[in-house]
């Protein structure tokens, strides 16, 4: 087993499990910023950080995270959530620039519907578990389908996702739930 991902909530629970079992524990839930990373290093709670460039402040800060992980002997990989081709390419580019990414990066991209992609030409191919980078093109190497982007933007506006009250729903199951990171 390469690592056990988020088996317990919180840094203290992860540290205790690691102390008892010696398992390589990974997370994308309890270490999502540099303050949590500092505390995790102090407790030895996480041995592999599953980074996400959205949480860590972008591509450059994810590279900084990788250097810190290397300094402290921690593994690093990349977590993903539901994202489109732009985010997948950003993740692919930053992963390719980090020599100590030694674990396969995670992506939910295969579950994106073909009609939801905003990259011109449709969904990006994943071949033998890899996404190719086209270094002959500028930026992330993809072009936007502006018509599709407008369609999905309108869909976002129509569903009024900003009015959701997930905290109220979560408190039905866990009354003390605050909605603050990490979210379990």
XYZ file of N, CA, C and O in Angstrom:
736
model
N 0.850 -1.169 0.000
C 0.000 0.000 0.000
C 0.903 1.242 0.000
O 1.777 1.372 0.853
N 0.680 2.123 -0.979
C 1.495 3.336 -1.060
C 1.195 4.303 0.079
O 2.091 4.886 0.668
N -0.089 4.516 0.343
C -0.496 5.354 1.454
C -1.965 5.100 1.759
O -2.699 4.558 0.943
N -2.362 5.509 2.958
C -3.740 5.408 3.416
C -4.256 6.838 3.491
O -3.735 7.657 4.247
N -5.281 7.151 2.684
C -5.739 8.533 2.547
C -6.854 8.886 3.518
O -7.897 8.243 3.536
N -6.607 9.889 4.336
C -7.589 10.480 5.251
C -8.383 9.455 6.058
O -9.613 9.484 6.054
N -7.699 8.571 6.778
C -8.440 7.573 7.545
C -9.089 8.116 8.812
O -9.997 7.486 9.354
N -8.634 9.270 9.306
C -9.218 9.863 10.511
C -9.359 11.365 10.308
O -8.609 11.960 9.544
N -10.289 11.982 11.018
C -10.391 13.437 10.929
C -9.346 14.107 11.818
O -9.030 13.628 12.896
N -8.795 15.191 11.353
C -7.910 16.015 12.154
C -6.470 15.540 12.209
O -6.168 14.366 12.023
N -5.587 16.495 12.451
C -4.155 16.215 12.516
C -3.801 15.295 13.677
O -2.938 14.423 13.548
N -4.448 15.476 14.816
C -4.144 14.664 15.982
C -4.503 13.203 15.748
O -3.740 12.302 16.103
N -5.665 12.960 15.144
C -6.068 11.588 14.840
C -5.124 10.924 13.852
O -4.771 9.744 13.997
N -4.697 11.680 12.855
C -3.746 11.146 11.874
C -2.416 10.824 12.558
O -1.823 9.774 12.318
N -1.941 11.715 13.432
C -0.673 11.494 14.127
C -0.745 10.247 14.998
O 0.199 9.443 15.028
N -1.849 10.079 15.704
C -2.011 8.908 16.576
C -2.025 7.617 15.765
O -1.368 6.638 16.126
N -2.760 7.602 14.669
C -2.806 6.404 13.827
C -1.424 6.086 13.261
O -1.000 4.929 13.254
N -0.707 7.106 12.811
C 0.640 6.871 12.282
C 1.568 6.346 13.374
O 2.356 5.423 13.149
N 1.472 6.923 14.580
C 2.322 6.484 15.684
C 2.082 5.004 16.003
O 3.017 4.233 16.209
N 0.820 4.589 16.003
C 0.468 3.214 16.356
C 0.811 2.227 15.243
O 1.288 1.129 15.501
N 0.573 2.619 13.996
C 0.689 1.665 12.883
C 1.939 1.836 12.033
O 2.350 0.890 11.358
N 2.493 3.047 12.005
C 3.617 3.315 11.111
C 3.212 3.460 9.650
O 4.066 3.590 8.776
N 1.908 3.446 9.373
C 1.437 3.567 7.993
C 1.759 4.947 7.417
O 1.730 5.954 8.128
N 2.033 4.984 6.121
C 2.196 6.223 5.385
C 0.800 6.804 5.182
O -0.003 6.244 4.438
N 0.514 7.904 5.858
C -0.806 8.528 5.770
C -0.749 9.721 4.824
O 0.197 10.514 4.862
N -1.758 9.828 4.007
C -1.853 10.924 3.040
C -3.138 11.694 3.294
O -4.106 11.158 3.844
N -3.131 12.947 2.865
C -4.329 13.763 3.054
C -4.470 14.840 1.996
O -3.487 15.355 1.480
N -5.708 15.138 1.695
C -6.079 16.342 0.976
C -7.150 17.067 1.781
O -7.742 18.014 1.317
N -7.380 16.598 3.010
C -8.446 17.156 3.837
C -7.928 17.906 5.065
O -8.483 18.933 5.418
N -6.919 17.380 5.739
C -6.482 18.001 6.995
C -5.241 18.863 6.841
O -4.862 19.558 7.771
N -4.605 18.816 5.691
C -3.481 19.712 5.399
C -3.783 20.360 4.051
O -3.534 19.782 2.999
N -4.358 21.565 4.122
C -4.734 22.270 2.894
C -4.142 23.675 2.829
O -4.471 24.433 1.927
N -3.301 24.011 3.805
C -2.613 25.302 3.763
C -1.313 25.198 4.545
O -1.042 24.191 5.198
N -0.485 26.244 4.488
C 0.844 26.186 5.079
C 0.810 26.136 6.607
O 1.682 25.519 7.223
N -0.175 26.747 7.241
C -0.283 26.656 8.704
C -0.576 25.217 9.127
O 0.010 24.713 10.092
N -1.486 24.563 8.422
C -1.786 23.166 8.734
C -0.576 22.279 8.450
O -0.320 21.323 9.191
N 0.182 22.587 7.402
C 1.384 21.816 7.091
C 2.399 21.933 8.232
O 2.977 20.925 8.660
N 2.612 23.142 8.731
C 3.541 23.338 9.837
C 3.131 22.493 11.038
O 3.945 21.772 11.618
N 1.878 22.532 11.389
C 1.368 21.757 12.539
C 1.483 20.264 12.263
O 1.842 19.487 13.146
N 1.216 19.842 11.057
C 1.318 18.432 10.697
C 2.753 17.929 10.820
O 2.996 16.812 11.306
N 3.708 18.747 10.408
C 5.117 18.368 10.529
C 5.489 18.221 12.004
O 6.156 17.264 12.393
N 5.014 19.148 12.839
C 5.284 19.067 14.279
C 4.740 17.773 14.878
O 5.389 17.144 15.709
N 3.539 17.359 14.449
C 2.880 16.172 15.004
C 3.267 14.875 14.298
O 2.954 13.795 14.785
N 3.896 14.991 13.110
C 4.171 13.837 12.246
C 2.868 13.120 11.887
O 2.775 11.902 11.968
N 1.861 13.911 11.528
C 0.562 13.321 11.228
C 0.394 12.855 9.799
O -0.378 11.945 9.556
N 1.081 13.473 8.873
C 0.899 13.151 7.459
C 2.265 12.940 6.830
O 3.171 13.745 7.019
N 2.386 11.862 6.077
C 3.654 11.569 5.414
C 3.597 11.877 3.920
O 4.629 11.956 3.266
N 2.389 12.046 3.386
C 2.218 12.402 1.981
C 1.116 13.455 1.869
O -0.004 13.227 2.330
N 1.451 14.595 1.278
C 0.478 15.668 1.076
C -0.085 15.531 -0.332
O 0.659 15.472 -1.309
N -1.403 15.473 -0.409
C -2.088 15.430 -1.702
C -2.526 16.859 -2.009
O -3.572 17.313 -1.571
N -1.689 17.558 -2.725
C -1.894 18.991 -2.951
C -3.014 19.233 -3.962
O -3.423 18.337 -4.693
N -3.476 20.442 -3.961
C -4.485 20.898 -4.914
C -4.174 22.363 -5.166
O -4.228 23.173 -4.247
N -3.807 22.692 -6.396
C -3.371 24.063 -6.684
C -4.453 25.102 -6.397
O -4.140 26.271 -6.218
N -5.713 24.700 -6.310
C -6.775 25.640 -5.958
C -6.676 26.031 -4.485
O -6.901 27.177 -4.124
N -6.365 25.081 -3.614
C -6.249 25.348 -2.188
C -4.925 26.009 -1.821
O -4.870 26.814 -0.899
N -3.873 25.620 -2.488
C -2.530 26.017 -2.064
C -2.085 27.357 -2.631
O -0.947 27.750 -2.454
N -2.926 28.063 -3.333
C -2.582 29.406 -3.788
C -2.068 29.484 -5.203
O -1.483 30.486 -5.592
N -2.249 28.429 -5.977
C -1.857 28.464 -7.370
C -0.667 27.579 -7.665
O -0.211 26.787 -6.839
N -0.152 27.718 -8.875
C 0.913 26.840 -9.350
C 2.229 27.093 -8.622
O 2.913 26.148 -8.215
N 2.618 28.339 -8.460
C 3.892 28.651 -7.799
C 3.882 28.206 -6.335
O 4.857 27.640 -5.851
N 2.789 28.472 -5.615
C 2.730 28.058 -4.216
C 2.718 26.532 -4.091
O 3.222 25.987 -3.104
N 2.164 25.839 -5.059
C 2.216 24.374 -5.047
C 3.656 23.906 -5.236
O 4.084 22.916 -4.623
N 4.427 24.614 -6.039
C 5.850 24.292 -6.168
C 6.593 24.543 -4.850
O 7.469 23.761 -4.463
N 6.241 25.617 -4.155
C 6.833 25.892 -2.841
C 6.491 24.751 -1.883
O 7.348 24.251 -1.155
N 5.237 24.343 -1.879
C 4.808 23.215 -1.047
C 5.661 21.985 -1.336
O 6.117 21.308 -0.413
N 5.892 21.705 -2.601
C 6.688 20.530 -2.981
C 8.101 20.623 -2.428
O 8.661 19.621 -1.958
N 8.692 21.820 -2.466
C 10.049 21.990 -1.927
C 10.062 21.787 -0.412
O 10.986 21.187 0.139
N 9.034 22.272 0.265
C 8.939 22.065 1.718
C 8.787 20.567 2.018
O 9.457 20.040 2.913
N 7.934 19.901 1.263
C 7.760 18.460 1.460
C 9.082 17.729 1.252
O 9.441 16.835 2.030
N 9.818 18.110 0.239
C 11.116 17.496 -0.030
C 12.077 17.739 1.139
O 12.772 16.821 1.589
N 12.085 18.948 1.659
C 12.955 19.294 2.780
C 12.669 18.429 4.005
O 13.592 17.994 4.695
N 11.395 18.172 4.265
C 11.017 17.417 5.462
C 10.793 15.926 5.183
O 10.309 15.203 6.051
N 11.147 15.469 3.991
C 11.037 14.044 3.677
C 9.612 13.552 3.520
O 9.329 12.370 3.731
N 8.716 14.444 3.144
C 7.318 14.071 2.936
C 7.066 13.778 1.464
O 7.650 14.424 0.586
N 6.188 12.845 1.205
C 5.771 12.596 -0.164
C 4.795 13.665 -0.611
O 4.165 14.348 0.201
N 4.667 13.817 -1.914
C 3.701 14.768 -2.460
C 3.085 14.193 -3.720
O 3.744 13.519 -4.514
N 1.807 14.430 -3.855
C 1.095 14.116 -5.079
C 0.035 15.191 -5.247
O 0.095 16.223 -4.595
N -0.921 14.934 -6.110
C -1.943 15.940 -6.363
C -3.317 15.305 -6.296
O -3.569 14.266 -6.880
N -4.181 15.981 -5.564
C -5.589 15.611 -5.430
C -6.372 16.443 -6.436
O -5.956 17.520 -6.814
N -7.494 15.931 -6.857
C -8.355 16.753 -7.694
C -9.787 16.513 -7.310
O -10.134 15.490 -6.738
N -10.597 17.454 -7.643
C -12.029 17.286 -7.482
C -12.615 17.382 -8.871
O -11.900 17.211 -9.853
N -13.867 17.639 -8.960
C -14.497 17.773 -10.266
C -13.950 19.025 -10.938
O -14.174 20.129 -10.468
N -13.208 18.831 -11.992
C -12.653 19.970 -12.694
C -12.750 19.747 -14.198
O -12.965 18.641 -14.656
N -12.580 20.840 -14.920
C -12.610 20.789 -16.377
C -11.177 20.806 -16.904
O -10.216 20.836 -16.146
N -11.041 20.788 -18.212
C -9.740 20.664 -18.851
C -8.746 21.748 -18.502
O -7.547 21.488 -18.442
N -9.202 22.968 -18.249
C -8.290 24.048 -17.889
C -7.579 23.696 -16.589
O -6.358 23.778 -16.477
N -8.340 23.294 -15.593
C -7.760 22.935 -14.306
C -6.901 21.677 -14.416
O -5.836 21.589 -13.798
N -7.357 20.712 -15.199
C -6.559 19.496 -15.405
C -5.207 19.832 -16.025
O -4.174 19.308 -15.608
N -5.189 20.734 -17.006
C -3.920 21.113 -17.630
C -3.042 21.902 -16.671
O -1.820 21.742 -16.662
N -3.631 22.761 -15.842
C -2.841 23.476 -14.843
C -2.213 22.475 -13.881
O -1.019 22.557 -13.566
N -2.996 21.510 -13.431
C -2.493 20.477 -12.536
C -1.391 19.666 -13.212
O -0.347 19.379 -12.607
N -1.581 19.330 -14.474
C -0.593 18.545 -15.225
C 0.707 19.320 -15.370
O 1.794 18.773 -15.178
N 0.612 20.596 -15.686
C 1.809 21.428 -15.840
C 2.583 21.543 -14.529
O 3.811 21.407 -14.515
N 1.874 21.820 -13.438
C 2.594 21.974 -12.170
C 3.167 20.631 -11.720
O 4.294 20.568 -11.216
N 2.447 19.541 -11.918
C 2.982 18.221 -11.546
C 4.244 17.905 -12.350
O 5.216 17.370 -11.808
N 4.243 18.262 -13.630
C 5.415 18.008 -14.474
C 6.614 18.840 -14.034
O 7.756 18.467 -14.298
N 6.358 19.946 -13.334
C 7.453 20.826 -12.908
C 7.994 20.485 -11.527
O 8.915 21.131 -11.049
N 7.419 19.477 -10.885
C 7.816 19.119 -9.524
C 8.488 17.743 -9.553
O 7.820 16.726 -9.705
N 9.810 17.704 -9.389
C 10.519 16.422 -9.496
C 10.133 15.406 -8.435
O 10.241 14.208 -8.669
N 9.685 15.858 -7.255
C 9.389 14.905 -6.192
C 7.930 14.453 -6.147
O 7.508 13.848 -5.160
N 7.168 14.691 -7.209
C 5.850 14.049 -7.320
C 6.117 12.615 -7.768
O 6.443 12.371 -8.926
N 6.043 11.701 -6.811
C 6.391 10.307 -7.102
C 5.183 9.383 -7.093
O 5.318 8.205 -7.392
N 4.038 9.909 -6.727
C 2.795 9.140 -6.749
C 1.940 9.620 -7.919
O 2.020 10.783 -8.317
N 1.097 8.752 -8.417
C 0.174 9.135 -9.479
C -0.763 10.230 -8.971
O -1.216 10.187 -7.823
N -1.028 11.210 -9.805
C -1.952 12.285 -9.450
C -3.385 11.806 -9.653
O -3.677 11.049 -10.570
N -4.253 12.293 -8.805
C -5.658 11.907 -8.805
C -6.456 12.877 -9.677
O -6.179 14.065 -9.696
N -7.429 12.366 -10.390
C -8.344 13.246 -11.121
C -9.718 12.612 -11.230
O -9.846 11.396 -11.365
N -10.717 13.444 -11.145
C -12.100 13.020 -11.382
C -12.519 13.349 -12.815
O -13.675 13.187 -13.181
N -11.579 13.815 -13.598
C -11.866 14.276 -14.958
C -12.576 13.243 -15.832
O -13.447 13.626 -16.625
N -12.275 11.955 -15.726
C -12.999 11.008 -16.583
C -14.509 11.051 -16.407
O -15.257 10.648 -17.301
N -14.994 11.548 -15.269
C -16.434 11.587 -15.027
C -17.084 12.879 -15.527
O -18.293 13.040 -15.410
N -16.309 13.792 -16.085
C -16.890 14.998 -16.678
C -17.642 14.590 -17.942
O -17.131 13.833 -18.766
N -18.852 15.074 -18.075
C -19.630 14.785 -19.281
C -19.009 15.491 -20.478
O -18.523 16.618 -20.362
N -19.044 14.844 -21.627
C -18.468 15.414 -22.842
C -19.044 16.789 -23.154
O -18.333 17.669 -23.637
N -20.325 17.000 -22.873
C -20.962 18.275 -23.216
C -20.724 19.361 -22.168
O -21.273 20.448 -22.265
N -19.881 19.091 -21.177
C -19.576 20.087 -20.151
C -18.173 20.675 -20.281
O -17.810 21.559 -19.527
N -17.371 20.179 -21.187
C -15.989 20.644 -21.316
C -15.944 22.006 -22.002
O -16.679 22.251 -22.950
N -15.074 22.890 -21.490
C -14.934 24.229 -22.055
C -13.659 24.374 -22.875
O -13.384 25.449 -23.395
N -12.887 23.312 -22.997
C -11.688 23.339 -23.825
C -12.104 23.062 -25.269
O -12.860 22.122 -25.537
N -11.635 23.884 -26.180
C -11.952 23.690 -27.600
C -11.501 22.295 -28.028
O -10.411 21.851 -27.683
N -12.365 21.617 -28.758
C -12.047 20.270 -29.207
C -12.571 19.185 -28.292
O -12.443 18.001 -28.584
N -13.142 19.558 -27.160
C -13.718 18.565 -26.260
C -12.746 18.076 -25.205
O -11.680 18.641 -24.994
N -13.154 17.009 -24.558
C -12.378 16.471 -23.444
C -10.957 16.109 -23.854
O -10.716 15.614 -24.946
N -10.046 16.361 -22.944
C -8.643 16.036 -23.161
C -8.433 14.535 -22.987
O -8.993 13.930 -22.075
N -7.630 13.936 -23.834
C -7.412 12.499 -23.713
C -6.468 12.150 -22.554
O -5.491 12.855 -22.305
N -6.815 11.093 -21.863
C -5.921 10.489 -20.874
C -5.516 9.153 -21.475
O -6.356 8.273 -21.672
N -4.243 9.017 -21.815
C -3.744 7.829 -22.510
C -2.752 7.106 -21.600
O -1.772 7.712 -21.153
N -3.038 5.862 -21.313
C -2.189 5.062 -20.421
C -1.948 5.782 -19.094
O -0.840 5.779 -18.550
N -2.989 6.436 -18.594
C -2.907 7.110 -17.308
C -2.219 8.453 -17.324
O -1.953 9.026 -16.265
N -1.928 8.988 -18.501
C -1.196 10.247 -18.591
C -1.908 11.265 -19.468
O -2.601 10.904 -20.412
N -1.670 12.528 -19.146
C -2.160 13.645 -19.949
C -0.928 14.275 -20.603
O 0.033 14.621 -19.917
N -0.958 14.405 -21.911
C 0.187 14.976 -22.637
C 0.165 16.496 -22.543
O -0.896 17.125 -22.549
N 1.352 17.066 -22.465
C 1.511 18.520 -22.493
C 2.035 18.897 -23.866
O 3.029 18.350 -24.326
N 1.348 19.836 -24.511
C 1.774 20.314 -25.822
C 2.651 21.552 -25.616
O 2.151 22.660 -25.432
N 3.963 21.336 -25.613
C 4.894 22.433 -25.356
C 5.030 23.385 -26.538
O 5.653 24.431 -26.420
N 4.437 23.047 -27.670
C 4.516 23.940 -28.822
C 3.487 25.064 -28.735
O 3.547 26.008 -29.502
N 2.563 24.969 -27.795
C 1.522 25.983 -27.638
C 1.796 26.799 -26.392
O 2.382 26.322 -25.438
N 1.337 28.025 -26.388
C 1.574 28.901 -25.240
C 0.616 28.577 -24.088
O -0.377 27.878 -24.262
N 0.931 29.127 -22.932
C 0.080 28.953 -21.754
C -0.048 27.498 -21.367
O 0.939 26.770 -21.317
N -1.263 27.087 -21.109
C -1.520 25.703 -20.720
C -1.634 24.779 -21.928
O -1.820 23.578 -21.772
N -1.539 25.339 -23.123
C -1.576 24.513 -24.329
C -2.968 24.142 -24.795
O -3.130 23.236 -25.605
N -3.967 24.832 -24.273
C -5.346 24.586 -24.692
C -6.013 25.906 -25.031
O -5.575 26.966 -24.595
N -7.065 25.828 -25.805
C -7.863 27.012 -26.130
C -9.254 26.832 -25.560
O -9.766 25.719 -25.491
N -9.856 27.945 -25.176
C -11.215 27.903 -24.644
C -12.241 27.869 -25.762
O -12.076 28.516 -26.792
N -13.317 27.144 -25.523
C -14.508 27.213 -26.352
C -15.399 28.245 -25.666
O -16.105 27.937 -24.703
N -15.338 29.494 -26.133
C -16.025 30.592 -25.456
C -17.538 30.427 -25.460
O -18.211 30.826 -24.506
N -18.083 29.843 -26.503
C -19.527 29.596 -26.556
C -19.933 28.595 -25.467
O -20.929 28.792 -24.763
N -19.160 27.550 -25.320
C -19.434 26.546 -24.287
C -19.249 27.141 -22.892
O -20.031 26.869 -21.981
N -18.233 27.963 -22.723
C -18.005 28.616 -21.440
C -19.194 29.496 -21.068
O -19.654 29.478 -19.917
N -19.710 30.239 -22.019
C -20.884 31.087 -21.764
C -22.098 30.230 -21.396
O -22.852 30.566 -20.480
N -22.272 29.123 -22.086
C -23.398 28.213 -21.790
C -23.311 27.691 -20.354
O -24.299 27.709 -19.614
N -22.139 27.249 -19.945
C -21.974 26.719 -18.593
C -22.045 27.821 -17.542
O -22.540 27.603 -16.431
N -21.575 29.009 -17.888
C -21.705 30.137 -16.968
C -23.174 30.454 -16.732
O -23.592 30.674 -15.584
N -23.960 30.448 -17.788
C -25.394 30.705 -17.638
C -26.056 29.605 -16.803
O -26.912 29.882 -15.962
N -25.632 28.371 -17.017
C -26.153 27.260 -16.210
C -25.833 27.492 -14.731
O -26.687 27.295 -13.863
N -24.624 27.926 -14.437
C -24.229 28.242 -13.065
C -25.133 29.326 -12.478
O -25.602 29.221 -11.338
N -25.389 30.376 -13.236
C -26.246 31.452 -12.752
C -27.676 30.971 -12.523
O -28.324 31.356 -11.546
N -28.147 30.113 -13.404
C -29.524 29.632 -13.314
C -29.770 28.724 -12.109
O -30.867 28.719 -11.555
N -28.768 27.968 -11.691
C -29.006 27.051 -10.566
C -28.814 27.735 -9.217
O -29.109 27.155 -8.187
N -28.326 28.962 -9.212
C -28.196 29.764 -7.997
C -27.469 29.008 -6.886
O -27.925 28.945 -5.755
N -26.334 28.449 -7.231
C -25.552 27.661 -6.276
C -25.078 28.489 -5.089
O -24.846 27.974 -4.008
N -24.977 29.799 -5.282
C -24.489 30.645 -4.193
C -25.482 30.756 -3.052
O -25.129 31.195 -1.966
N -26.726 30.347 -3.241
C -27.727 30.417 -2.178
C -27.842 29.108 -1.400
O -28.671 29.000 -0.516
N -27.043 28.142 -1.726
C -27.094 26.864 -1.019
C -26.717 27.052 0.446
O -25.891 27.883 0.778
N -27.312 26.263 1.299
C -26.968 26.282 2.709
C -26.542 24.877 3.118
O -27.289 24.151 3.775
N -25.341 24.503 2.707
C -24.831 23.170 3.026
C -24.629 22.994 4.522
O -24.758 21.889 5.042
N -24.302 24.084 5.232
C -24.065 23.988 6.671
C -25.327 23.515 7.387
O -25.255 22.653 8.269
N -26.464 24.043 7.019
C -27.717 23.624 7.649
C -27.960 22.142 7.410
O -28.318 21.403 8.331
N -27.732 21.684 6.212
C -27.927 20.269 5.886
C -26.945 19.397 6.671
O -27.331 18.363 7.221
N -25.682 19.801 6.735
C -24.683 19.019 7.459
C -25.001 18.948 8.950
O -24.770 17.929 9.600
N -25.547 20.022 9.514
C -25.864 20.044 10.954
C -27.000 19.081 11.308
O -27.159 18.735 12.472
N -27.758 18.646 10.327
C -28.767 17.611 10.600
C -28.093 16.317 11.048
O -28.646 15.546 11.816
N -26.893 16.081 10.530
C -26.162 14.846 10.828
C -25.087 15.044 11.882
O -24.742 14.125 12.621
N -24.524 16.241 11.933
C -23.443 16.543 12.873
C -23.683 17.969 13.377
O -23.205 18.932 12.782
N -24.434 18.119 14.469
C -24.847 19.451 14.933
C -23.714 20.448 15.155
O -23.910 21.644 14.992
N -22.524 19.979 15.512
C -21.414 20.895 15.775
C -20.659 21.299 14.513
O -19.712 22.084 14.572
N -21.068 20.818 13.351
C -20.352 21.084 12.100
C -20.330 22.578 11.810
O -21.348 23.272 11.881
N -19.141 23.103 11.486
C -19.003 24.539 11.274
C -18.814 24.926 9.808
O -18.976 26.083 9.468
N -18.400 23.982 8.992
C -18.139 24.305 7.594
C -16.742 24.800 7.350
O -16.385 25.109 6.217
N -15.928 24.912 8.388
C -14.559 25.358 8.210
C -13.686 24.196 7.775
O -13.942 23.049 8.107
N -12.630 24.502 7.040
C -11.698 23.490 6.570
C -10.994 22.864 7.763
O -10.655 23.568 8.704
N -10.736 21.579 7.819
C -11.112 20.592 6.821
C -12.577 20.211 6.934
O -13.167 20.294 7.982
N -13.134 19.786 5.814
C -14.553 19.424 5.772
C -14.666 17.912 5.715
O -14.195 17.283 4.794
N -15.273 17.347 6.716
C -15.500 15.898 6.746
C -16.987 15.640 6.781
O -17.730 16.384 7.349
